[in-house]
Short mmCIF file of C-alpha atoms in Angstrom, two decimals:
data_model
loop_
_atom_site.label_atom_id
_atom_site.label_comp_id
_atom_site.label_asym_id
_atom_site.label_seq_id
_atom_site.Cartn_x
_atom_site.Cartn_y
_atom_site.Cartn_z
CA MET A 951 32.56 -43.56 145.30
CA ALA A 952 33.62 -46.52 147.16
CA ASP A 953 31.54 -47.49 150.15
CA GLU A 954 31.60 -51.21 150.69
CA LEU A 955 32.16 -50.66 154.57
CA THR A 956 31.20 -48.12 157.01
CA PRO A 957 34.68 -46.76 158.01
CA ALA A 958 35.58 -45.39 161.49
CA THR A 959 35.32 -41.58 162.28
CA PRO A 960 38.75 -40.47 163.46
CA ASP A 961 37.83 -40.98 167.11
CA GLU A 962 36.63 -44.67 166.73
CA THR A 963 40.48 -45.84 165.26
CA GLU A 964 41.80 -47.23 168.86
CA GLU A 965 39.98 -50.29 168.67
CA PRO A 966 38.10 -50.74 165.49
CA ILE A 967 38.12 -54.46 165.35
CA LYS A 968 36.63 -54.80 168.95
CA GLN A 969 33.90 -51.92 167.79
CA ARG A 970 32.93 -54.45 164.69
CA LYS A 971 31.44 -57.00 167.19
CA ASN A 972 29.32 -54.00 168.42
CA GLY A 973 27.72 -53.83 165.03
CA LEU A 974 29.51 -51.00 163.92
CA TYR A 975 31.07 -52.70 160.98
CA PRO A 976 28.84 -55.50 159.72
CA GLY A 977 29.75 -58.13 157.48
CA VAL A 978 33.79 -58.26 158.70
CA SER A 979 34.41 -61.95 160.01
CA ASP A 980 37.09 -62.48 162.56
CA GLU A 981 38.70 -64.47 159.80
CA LEU A 982 38.95 -61.40 157.68
CA ALA A 983 39.70 -59.39 160.33
CA GLU A 984 42.92 -61.52 161.34
CA ASN A 985 43.73 -61.89 157.68
CA MET A 986 44.01 -58.30 157.29
CA LYS A 987 46.87 -58.00 159.73
CA SER A 988 49.30 -59.90 158.24
CA GLY A 989 51.05 -60.21 154.75
CA TRP A 990 52.07 -56.72 153.97
CA ALA A 991 55.52 -55.86 152.39
CA ASP A 992 57.64 -53.37 154.48
CA THR A 993 57.43 -49.85 152.48
CA GLU A 994 59.30 -48.05 154.64
CA LEU A 995 61.28 -45.42 152.42
CA ARG A 996 64.92 -44.80 153.43
CA ASP A 997 67.65 -42.40 152.35
CA LEU A 998 65.30 -39.69 151.69
CA GLN A 999 66.69 -36.40 150.42
CA PRO A 1000 65.54 -33.15 152.33
CA ILE A 1001 62.66 -31.04 150.49
CA ALA A 1002 63.80 -28.40 148.17
CA GLN A 1003 63.37 -25.63 150.84
CA ALA A 1004 64.67 -27.14 153.62
CA ALA A 1005 67.38 -24.57 154.40
CA GLU A 1006 65.16 -21.90 153.80
CA THR A 1007 62.41 -23.44 156.20
CA ALA A 1008 65.33 -23.94 158.87
CA ALA A 1009 66.08 -20.31 158.55
CA ARG A 1010 62.57 -19.07 158.94
CA ARG A 1011 62.17 -21.15 162.15
CA ALA A 1012 65.34 -19.41 163.52
CA ALA A 1013 63.86 -16.24 162.47
CA LEU A 1014 60.85 -16.96 164.73
CA SER A 1015 62.62 -18.23 167.60
CA ALA A 1016 64.68 -15.10 167.80
CA ARG A 1017 61.33 -13.17 167.73
CA PHE A 1018 59.98 -14.85 170.76
CA PRO A 1019 62.69 -16.33 172.93
CA GLY A 1020 61.60 -18.35 176.08
CA GLU A 1021 57.76 -19.09 174.60
CA ARG A 1022 56.17 -22.18 173.24
CA LEU A 1023 55.08 -21.21 169.48
CA VAL A 1024 52.27 -23.76 168.18
CA VAL A 1025 51.65 -23.69 164.45
CA PRO A 1026 48.75 -26.21 163.10
CA ALA A 1027 48.40 -27.05 159.58
CA GLY A 1028 44.42 -27.39 159.96
CA ASN A 1029 42.28 -30.27 159.55
CA LEU A 1030 40.10 -31.51 156.71
CA LYS A 1031 36.52 -29.56 156.18
CA THR A 1032 33.66 -31.13 155.29
CA ARG A 1033 32.39 -30.28 151.66
CA SER A 1034 28.93 -32.20 152.23
CA ASN A 1035 28.05 -35.51 154.26
CA ASP A 1036 30.84 -37.53 153.92
CA THR A 1037 33.05 -35.94 151.41
CA GLU A 1038 36.08 -33.27 152.17
CA TYR A 1039 37.16 -30.12 150.22
CA PRO A 1040 40.79 -30.94 149.11
CA PHE A 1041 43.23 -30.21 151.99
CA ARG A 1042 45.44 -27.06 151.75
CA ALA A 1043 47.82 -26.51 154.57
CA SER A 1044 47.75 -23.23 156.71
CA VAL A 1045 50.36 -20.70 154.88
CA GLU A 1046 52.05 -20.23 158.20
CA TYR A 1047 52.66 -23.96 158.89
CA ALA A 1048 53.77 -24.43 155.04
CA TYR A 1049 56.28 -21.61 155.34
CA LEU A 1050 57.80 -22.88 158.12
CA THR A 1051 58.05 -26.63 157.66
CA GLY A 1052 57.34 -27.29 153.69
CA ASN A 1053 54.90 -30.03 155.17
CA GLN A 1054 51.28 -29.87 153.68
CA THR A 1055 49.51 -32.62 155.25
CA GLU A 1056 46.38 -32.38 157.29
CA ASP A 1057 46.32 -32.08 161.17
CA GLY A 1058 50.25 -31.34 161.48
CA VAL A 1059 51.40 -29.12 164.35
CA LEU A 1060 54.68 -27.50 164.54
CA VAL A 1061 55.81 -26.94 168.09
CA LEU A 1062 59.10 -24.64 168.76
CA GLU A 1063 59.79 -25.39 172.43
CA PRO A 1064 62.12 -23.12 174.51
CA ALA A 1065 65.15 -25.01 174.46
CA THR A 1066 68.94 -24.01 176.04
CA SER A 1067 71.88 -25.03 173.59
CA ALA A 1068 75.00 -26.96 174.87
CA ASP A 1069 76.86 -23.65 174.81
CA GLY A 1070 74.19 -21.84 177.11
CA ARG A 1071 72.53 -19.94 174.26
CA SER A 1072 68.59 -19.89 174.52
CA GLY A 1073 66.48 -20.81 171.74
CA HIS A 1074 63.69 -23.40 170.68
CA LYS A 1075 63.66 -26.98 169.79
CA ALA A 1076 61.43 -27.76 167.09
CA THR A 1077 59.25 -30.85 166.69
CA ILE A 1078 56.70 -31.91 163.97
CA TYR A 1079 53.65 -33.43 165.01
CA LEU A 1080 52.21 -35.72 162.50
CA LEU A 1081 49.97 -38.56 161.96
CA PRO A 1082 51.73 -41.94 161.85
CA ARG A 1083 51.53 -44.70 159.49
CA SER A 1084 48.08 -46.65 159.66
CA ASN A 1085 48.05 -49.43 162.60
CA ARG A 1086 47.48 -52.60 160.81
CA GLU A 1087 47.12 -54.58 164.06
CA ASN A 1088 43.98 -52.91 165.34
CA GLY A 1089 42.29 -52.48 161.60
CA GLU A 1090 42.69 -48.46 161.62
CA PHE A 1091 44.58 -49.11 158.15
CA TRP A 1092 41.33 -50.26 156.50
CA LEU A 1093 38.27 -49.55 158.80
CA SER A 1094 39.27 -45.75 159.49
CA GLY A 1095 37.75 -43.41 156.93
CA GLN A 1096 41.59 -41.94 156.88
CA GLY A 1097 43.12 -45.41 157.00
CA GLU A 1098 45.64 -45.57 154.33
CA LEU A 1099 43.96 -48.29 152.34
CA TRP A 1100 41.36 -45.41 151.94
CA VAL A 1101 43.04 -42.31 151.29
CA GLY A 1102 46.66 -43.65 150.47
CA ARG A 1103 49.82 -43.97 151.90
CA ARG A 1104 51.41 -41.08 154.12
CA HIS A 1105 55.13 -40.62 155.48
CA SER A 1106 56.10 -42.57 158.53
CA LEU A 1107 57.60 -40.25 161.15
CA ALA A 1108 61.30 -41.51 160.39
CA GLU A 1109 60.41 -40.56 156.75
CA ALA A 1110 59.00 -37.09 157.75
CA GLU A 1111 62.33 -36.60 159.89
CA GLN A 1112 64.46 -36.82 156.89
CA LEU A 1113 62.14 -35.00 154.55
CA TYR A 1114 61.81 -31.85 156.65
CA GLY A 1115 64.77 -31.92 158.80
CA ILE A 1116 62.81 -31.90 162.21
CA PRO A 1117 62.07 -34.22 164.92
CA ALA A 1118 58.81 -35.99 164.36
CA SER A 1119 56.20 -37.23 166.68
CA ASP A 1120 52.78 -38.71 166.89
CA VAL A 1121 50.34 -35.84 166.74
CA ARG A 1122 47.56 -37.87 168.69
CA GLU A 1123 49.77 -37.33 171.93
CA LEU A 1124 50.01 -33.52 171.30
CA PRO A 1125 46.90 -32.27 173.01
CA GLU A 1126 47.67 -34.00 176.53
CA LYS A 1127 51.12 -32.63 176.03
CA LEU A 1128 50.20 -28.89 175.41
CA LYS A 1129 47.32 -29.19 178.51
CA GLU A 1130 50.31 -29.92 180.77
CA ALA A 1131 52.96 -27.36 179.35
CA THR A 1132 53.79 -24.56 181.64
CA GLY A 1133 55.13 -21.10 180.75
CA PRO A 1134 53.85 -18.75 177.84
CA VAL A 1135 52.53 -20.26 174.57
CA ARG A 1136 51.31 -18.59 171.54
CA VAL A 1137 49.37 -20.45 168.79
CA VAL A 1138 48.37 -19.31 165.32
CA ARG A 1139 44.51 -19.35 165.50
CA GLY A 1140 42.07 -20.34 162.88
CA HIS A 1141 43.11 -23.77 161.84
CA ASP A 1142 42.44 -26.64 164.41
CA ALA A 1143 39.99 -26.36 167.08
CA GLY A 1144 41.23 -29.21 169.18
CA ILE A 1145 44.76 -27.70 169.25
CA GLU A 1146 43.04 -24.36 170.22
CA ALA A 1147 41.02 -26.08 172.96
CA ALA A 1148 43.72 -27.91 174.76
CA LEU A 1149 45.60 -24.40 175.01
CA HIS A 1150 42.22 -22.09 175.61
CA ASP A 1151 43.63 -21.27 179.41
CA LYS A 1152 47.05 -20.58 178.33
CA VAL A 1153 46.80 -18.21 175.65
CA THR A 1154 45.45 -14.70 174.70
CA ALA A 1155 43.97 -13.40 171.57
CA GLU A 1156 46.40 -10.26 171.67
CA ARG A 1157 49.50 -12.32 171.96
CA ASP A 1158 48.41 -14.85 169.37
CA GLU A 1159 47.69 -12.08 167.01
CA GLU A 1160 51.17 -10.49 167.49
CA LEU A 1161 52.82 -14.48 166.25
CA ARG A 1162 50.18 -14.15 163.38
CA VAL A 1163 51.38 -10.78 162.45
CA PHE A 1164 54.90 -11.36 162.64
CA LEU A 1165 54.85 -14.42 160.53
CA SER A 1166 52.72 -12.21 157.69
CA GLU A 1167 55.52 -9.57 157.88
CA ALA A 1168 58.42 -12.39 157.69
CA ARG A 1169 56.64 -12.92 154.36
CA LEU A 1170 56.95 -9.33 152.72
CA VAL A 1171 60.62 -10.04 151.60
CA LYS A 1172 60.95 -13.40 149.53
CA ASP A 1173 64.21 -15.35 149.64
CA ASP A 1174 65.59 -16.68 146.49
CA PHE A 1175 63.59 -20.00 146.78
CA GLU A 1176 60.23 -18.20 146.73
CA ILE A 1177 61.26 -16.24 144.20
CA GLY A 1178 62.18 -19.11 141.99
CA GLU A 1179 58.69 -20.90 142.95
CA LEU A 1180 56.87 -17.69 141.74
CA GLN A 1181 58.93 -17.58 138.30
CA LYS A 1182 57.62 -21.20 137.96
CA ALA A 1183 53.84 -20.20 138.76
CA VAL A 1184 54.06 -17.22 136.26
CA ASP A 1185 55.59 -19.51 133.46
CA SER A 1186 53.00 -22.25 134.03
CA THR A 1187 50.52 -19.22 133.96
CA VAL A 1188 51.82 -18.04 130.64
CA ARG A 1189 51.23 -21.36 129.03
CA GLY A 1190 47.72 -21.50 130.50
CA PHE A 1191 46.83 -18.21 128.57
CA GLU A 1192 48.15 -19.35 125.59
CA ASP A 1193 45.77 -22.56 126.10
CA VAL A 1194 42.87 -20.59 126.42
CA VAL A 1195 44.00 -18.32 123.15
CA LYS A 1196 43.94 -21.69 121.20
CA VAL A 1197 40.46 -22.55 122.08
CA LEU A 1198 38.57 -19.49 121.97
CA ASP A 1199 36.31 -20.72 118.93
CA LYS A 1200 35.21 -23.72 121.53
CA ALA A 1201 34.68 -21.26 124.24
CA GLU A 1202 32.33 -19.12 121.83
CA ALA A 1203 30.26 -22.60 121.26
CA THR A 1204 30.07 -23.13 124.94
CA SER A 1205 30.71 -20.68 127.63
CA GLU A 1206 33.21 -18.95 130.23
CA ARG A 1207 33.59 -22.20 131.91
CA TYR A 1208 35.30 -23.79 128.78
CA ILE A 1209 38.03 -21.24 129.38
CA GLU A 1210 37.78 -21.75 132.98
CA GLY A 1211 38.55 -25.70 132.42
CA THR A 1212 41.03 -25.23 129.84
CA PHE A 1213 43.21 -23.05 132.49
CA PHE A 1214 42.46 -25.40 135.29
CA LEU A 1215 43.87 -28.29 133.05
CA ARG A 1216 47.19 -26.34 133.04
CA ALA A 1217 47.00 -25.65 136.65
CA ARG A 1218 46.52 -29.18 137.78
CA VAL A 1219 48.81 -30.79 135.48
CA GLU A 1220 52.13 -28.41 135.88
CA GLY A 1221 51.04 -27.13 139.76
CA ASN A 1222 49.25 -27.87 142.87
CA ASP A 1223 45.85 -26.09 141.69
CA ILE A 1224 44.83 -22.35 140.62
CA GLY A 1225 45.79 -20.08 143.41
CA TYR A 1226 42.35 -18.44 143.63
CA GLY A 1227 38.93 -18.76 141.67
CA SER A 1228 39.73 -17.81 138.10
CA ILE A 1229 38.09 -14.93 136.77
CA CYS A 1230 37.02 -15.86 133.26
CA ALA A 1231 34.90 -12.89 132.49
CA ALA A 1232 33.33 -12.09 128.83
CA GLY A 1233 31.77 -9.13 127.53
CA PRO A 1234 29.78 -7.11 130.66
CA HIS A 1235 30.93 -9.40 133.06
CA ALA A 1236 34.63 -7.88 133.00
CA CYS A 1237 33.13 -4.79 134.98
CA THR A 1238 32.15 -7.20 137.94
CA LEU A 1239 35.80 -7.74 139.67
CA HIS A 1240 35.44 -10.90 141.01
CA TRP A 1241 33.18 -12.63 138.58
CA VAL A 1242 33.84 -16.18 139.37
CA ARG A 1243 30.55 -17.81 138.20
CA ASN A 1244 32.05 -18.06 134.78
CA ASP A 1245 28.69 -19.22 133.30
CA GLY A 1246 28.19 -16.60 130.68
CA PRO A 1247 28.48 -16.49 126.98
CA VAL A 1248 31.83 -15.82 124.96
CA ARG A 1249 30.89 -13.66 121.96
CA SER A 1250 33.11 -12.67 118.72
CA GLY A 1251 33.46 -8.87 119.28
CA ASP A 1252 33.36 -8.70 123.00
CA LEU A 1253 36.43 -8.78 125.49
CA LEU A 1254 37.42 -11.28 127.58
CA LEU A 1255 39.02 -10.46 130.91
CA LEU A 1256 40.87 -13.42 132.17
CA ASP A 1257 42.52 -13.01 135.65
CA ALA A 1258 44.18 -16.50 136.65
CA GLY A 1259 47.09 -17.82 138.22
CA VAL A 1260 48.75 -21.51 138.67
CA GLU A 1261 49.69 -22.51 142.12
CA THR A 1262 52.87 -24.53 142.40
CA HIS A 1263 53.30 -27.94 144.68
CA THR A 1264 54.91 -25.53 147.08
CA TYR A 1265 51.55 -23.05 147.36
CA TYR A 1266 53.42 -20.09 145.28
CA THR A 1267 50.88 -18.44 143.01
CA ALA A 1268 51.10 -16.11 140.04
CA ASP A 1269 48.27 -13.63 139.42
CA VAL A 1270 48.00 -12.27 136.03
CA THR A 1271 45.30 -10.69 134.19
CA ARG A 1272 44.83 -9.82 130.26
CA THR A 1273 41.93 -8.41 128.50
CA LEU A 1274 41.93 -10.10 124.97
CA PRO A 1275 39.57 -9.20 121.88
CA VAL A 1276 37.47 -12.55 121.48
CA ASN A 1277 38.05 -12.27 117.78
CA GLY A 1278 41.54 -11.45 118.04
CA THR A 1279 41.14 -7.54 117.31
CA TYR A 1280 40.30 -4.74 119.37
CA SER A 1281 37.63 -2.46 118.19
CA GLU A 1282 38.60 1.28 117.96
CA ILE A 1283 36.76 2.26 121.51
CA GLN A 1284 38.05 -1.08 123.24
CA LYS A 1285 41.59 0.03 122.06
CA LYS A 1286 41.07 3.29 123.28
CA ILE A 1287 40.13 1.84 126.76
CA TYR A 1288 42.92 -0.82 126.76
CA ASP A 1289 45.58 1.48 125.69
CA ALA A 1290 44.49 4.00 128.61
CA VAL A 1291 44.80 1.28 131.13
CA TYR A 1292 48.19 -0.02 129.53
CA GLU A 1293 49.64 3.58 129.74
CA ALA A 1294 48.46 3.64 133.45
CA GLN A 1295 50.18 0.35 134.01
CA GLU A 1296 53.37 1.43 132.65
CA ALA A 1297 53.32 4.40 135.10
CA GLY A 1298 52.80 2.08 137.84
CA ILE A 1299 55.61 -0.41 137.08
CA ALA A 1300 58.17 2.73 136.45
CA ALA A 1301 57.12 3.68 140.10
CA VAL A 1302 58.12 0.09 141.52
CA LYS A 1303 61.89 0.23 143.16
CA PRO A 1304 63.65 -0.34 146.52
CA GLY A 1305 63.31 2.86 148.74
CA GLY A 1306 60.13 3.66 146.91
CA LYS A 1307 56.92 3.69 148.86
CA PHE A 1308 54.21 0.91 148.44
CA ARG A 1309 51.68 3.54 147.45
CA ASP A 1310 53.78 5.02 144.54
CA PHE A 1311 52.79 2.41 142.07
CA HIS A 1312 49.02 3.15 142.81
CA ASP A 1313 49.27 6.82 142.87
CA ALA A 1314 51.19 7.04 139.39
CA ALA A 1315 48.55 4.51 137.72
CA GLN A 1316 45.72 6.43 139.08
CA ARG A 1317 46.81 9.58 137.70
CA VAL A 1318 47.28 8.59 134.38
CA LEU A 1319 43.79 7.14 134.32
CA ALA A 1320 42.53 10.48 136.02
CA ALA A 1321 43.95 12.34 133.08
CA LYS A 1322 42.02 9.98 130.85
CA LEU A 1323 38.91 10.22 132.23
CA VAL A 1324 39.23 14.26 132.02
CA GLU A 1325 40.56 14.14 128.36
CA TRP A 1326 37.31 12.06 127.42
CA GLY A 1327 35.23 14.54 129.40
CA LEU A 1328 33.70 12.05 131.56
CA VAL A 1329 34.86 13.90 134.62
CA GLU A 1330 35.63 17.85 135.42
CA GLY A 1331 39.22 18.42 135.87
CA PRO A 1332 41.39 19.42 136.57
CA VAL A 1333 43.50 16.04 137.28
CA GLU A 1334 44.21 17.12 140.80
CA ARG A 1335 40.75 17.97 141.64
CA VAL A 1336 39.50 14.54 140.49
CA LEU A 1337 42.34 12.71 142.74
CA GLU A 1338 41.73 14.69 145.64
CA LEU A 1339 37.98 13.77 145.44
CA GLY A 1340 38.63 10.43 144.29
CA LEU A 1341 36.16 10.99 141.67
CA GLN A 1342 38.26 8.37 139.30
CA ARG A 1343 37.02 5.81 141.52
CA ARG A 1344 33.61 5.15 139.92
CA TRP A 1345 35.68 3.63 137.21
CA THR A 1346 38.84 2.41 138.32
CA LEU A 1347 37.41 0.50 141.65
CA HIS A 1348 39.98 -0.92 143.12
CA GLY A 1349 43.72 -0.58 144.35
CA THR A 1350 46.53 -0.80 142.01
CA GLY A 1351 48.32 -4.21 143.31
CA HIS A 1352 49.21 -6.09 146.52
CA MET A 1353 51.82 -8.49 147.50
CA LEU A 1354 52.07 -11.60 146.30
CA GLY A 1355 53.39 -15.25 147.68
CA MET A 1356 51.90 -18.25 149.07
CA ASP A 1357 48.52 -16.20 149.10
CA VAL A 1358 47.21 -14.34 146.24
CA HIS A 1359 47.00 -11.60 148.66
CA ASP A 1360 49.79 -12.67 150.49
CA CYS A 1361 50.90 -10.97 153.93
CA ALA A 1362 47.51 -9.53 154.70
CA ALA A 1363 48.03 -9.61 158.51
CA ALA A 1364 50.97 -7.25 158.33
CA ARG A 1365 50.78 -3.99 160.10
CA THR A 1366 49.70 -0.82 157.77
CA GLU A 1367 52.93 0.87 158.57
CA THR A 1368 55.13 -2.44 157.13
CA TYR A 1369 52.81 -2.97 154.35
CA VAL A 1370 50.42 -0.16 152.50
CA ASP A 1371 52.45 2.41 154.41
CA GLY A 1372 55.73 0.88 153.91
CA THR A 1373 58.89 1.00 152.07
CA LEU A 1374 59.50 -1.32 148.93
CA GLU A 1375 62.60 -3.41 149.46
CA ALA A 1376 64.48 -5.98 146.99
CA GLY A 1377 62.92 -9.40 147.23
CA MET A 1378 59.55 -8.04 147.49
CA VAL A 1379 56.73 -9.10 144.88
CA LEU A 1380 53.66 -7.55 144.03
CA THR A 1381 51.08 -7.31 141.32
CA VAL A 1382 50.37 -4.05 139.40
CA GLU A 1383 46.93 -4.10 137.78
CA PRO A 1384 44.97 -0.94 137.14
CA GLY A 1385 41.72 -1.00 135.37
CA LEU A 1386 38.79 0.73 134.10
CA TYR A 1387 35.34 -0.32 134.23
CA PHE A 1388 32.22 0.89 132.59
CA GLN A 1389 28.99 -0.56 133.54
CA ALA A 1390 26.58 -1.65 131.46
CA ASP A 1391 23.65 0.50 133.25
CA ASP A 1392 26.26 3.42 133.88
CA LEU A 1393 24.09 6.45 132.37
CA THR A 1394 26.97 9.01 133.03
CA VAL A 1395 29.31 7.89 130.23
CA PRO A 1396 28.20 7.22 126.26
CA GLU A 1397 26.67 4.18 125.36
CA GLU A 1398 29.68 3.20 123.34
CA TYR A 1399 31.79 2.92 126.67
CA ARG A 1400 28.92 0.65 128.72
CA GLY A 1401 29.90 -2.97 129.43
CA ILE A 1402 33.56 -2.68 128.69
CA GLY A 1403 36.31 -3.81 131.60
CA VAL A 1404 39.75 -3.73 130.89
CA ARG A 1405 42.28 -4.64 133.48
CA ILE A 1406 46.16 -5.63 132.95
CA GLU A 1407 48.08 -7.32 135.71
CA ASP A 1408 51.48 -8.37 136.13
CA ASP A 1409 53.75 -9.99 138.71
CA ILE A 1410 56.46 -7.47 139.48
CA LEU A 1411 59.65 -8.52 141.55
CA VAL A 1412 61.56 -5.45 143.26
CA THR A 1413 65.09 -5.63 142.43
CA GLN A 1414 68.37 -3.93 143.86
CA ASP A 1415 68.26 -1.53 140.94
CA GLY A 1416 64.40 -1.33 139.97
CA ASN A 1417 62.24 -4.17 139.10
CA ARG A 1418 61.76 -7.37 137.10
CA ASN A 1419 58.23 -8.28 135.32
CA LEU A 1420 58.08 -11.75 135.96
CA SER A 1421 55.12 -12.35 133.66
CA GLU A 1422 56.89 -10.45 131.18
CA GLY A 1423 56.34 -13.71 128.85
CA LEU A 1424 52.82 -12.37 127.88
CA PRO A 1425 52.46 -9.44 125.43
CA ARG A 1426 50.67 -6.50 127.40
CA ARG A 1427 50.75 -3.73 124.28
CA SER A 1428 47.55 -4.00 122.37
CA ASP A 1429 49.12 -4.33 118.97
CA GLU A 1430 51.68 -7.10 120.45
CA VAL A 1431 48.30 -8.78 121.92
CA GLU A 1432 46.81 -9.24 118.49
CA ALA A 1433 49.83 -10.64 116.69
CA TRP A 1434 50.43 -12.95 119.92
CA MET A 1435 46.68 -14.24 119.36
CA ALA A 1436 47.10 -14.59 115.70
CA SER A 1437 50.19 -16.34 115.93
CA LEU A 1438 48.15 -18.96 118.51
CA LYS A 1439 45.03 -19.21 116.63
CA GLY A 1440 47.55 -19.76 112.98
#
């Protein structure tokens, strides 16, 4: 990584050339400083087309405006976070900010200020506050660590207005404006400490939480653009699973990390990133729900539980799981457990429909798994007793699904009554993912069960008349999985 000059920190960019004379930038002559000011072509982009979701983001801002009339609303993107010393993690804008603007750049802030239209209706004026192009006169362009010579070109404010359909201003002026602001204010917390500091005497945690909850619940029902993006994410994920099956022989020669890297390549080529840490769990690692170390062996005869999802360039993620026989064929006991989970998933998916309760698909899947455990003699029946006491949970462990969207566990701040205890509506997208996990050290089950973990997960869209499996492109039934793997390996 280049380090020819010691770049300015963000608060050193106002007069970096003058600071150079104080020894902060050794080796920079006056002649070079002057030379760097001029001789640059005009690169302003004109006649840009709005982003694909511009109409949707405008509608979302209008709904937000209607919910909080007369209040100033502040939604930050967030800042870069240090990984170590002078390197940062890749930036990902806050979901609330990206949902309302479509913009993904660090330090951005969306502000909705109360306003009255010409016809007397109250509403809000939206402004997106961003860093403008780097200043070439004062040296910021090449002497600041976040100057464009170091990190790449960013859009000008005029370009941003064309792309996002929102008036744009310099974010460096925003803290002082917020300090001087009057009237009620709400801010989405946890993303920008500087913005929160500017508002510390104007906001309350309770009122800010109401804003966060509203934005979380607004995402429960997806619009057509979001559904399209989720389908893109799933389609790329299907191709990523195919990639993995094709290289299982190489994974056997290395480790679970070969699987992780293979899927990651698909995510980076076709999308923005993976939507969450890939779980590439072979053998008994499949019994660890969030196994993301991915440093274990991949052995013929074992199962591979692959839980992974591609995130699109607009931040929508898939979340799909398949449990695959590494050698292409399930053993008798593996097939017995797999088929039980498949049967439970079928019951869960069938319960996903508009007007149904969110908990219905979980209850349906758990009933099937409890019945299997009783049938196998692992727990004493009847099934109603098992469910009432939750005895199946020793081996089922987790809930059967969650909302999906810009977060893998989307809408997490929604109220219990609108989410977990709520009613399904057309446009909701959720996962159905039952599993059975028999820990390697579980002495309550026969030895042949131990170390086997199976989960099957699909992304389900609630439709007007039932549901649609967005991830139906990946086989689920055990015989279909074996045939699919054979076709890819052949």
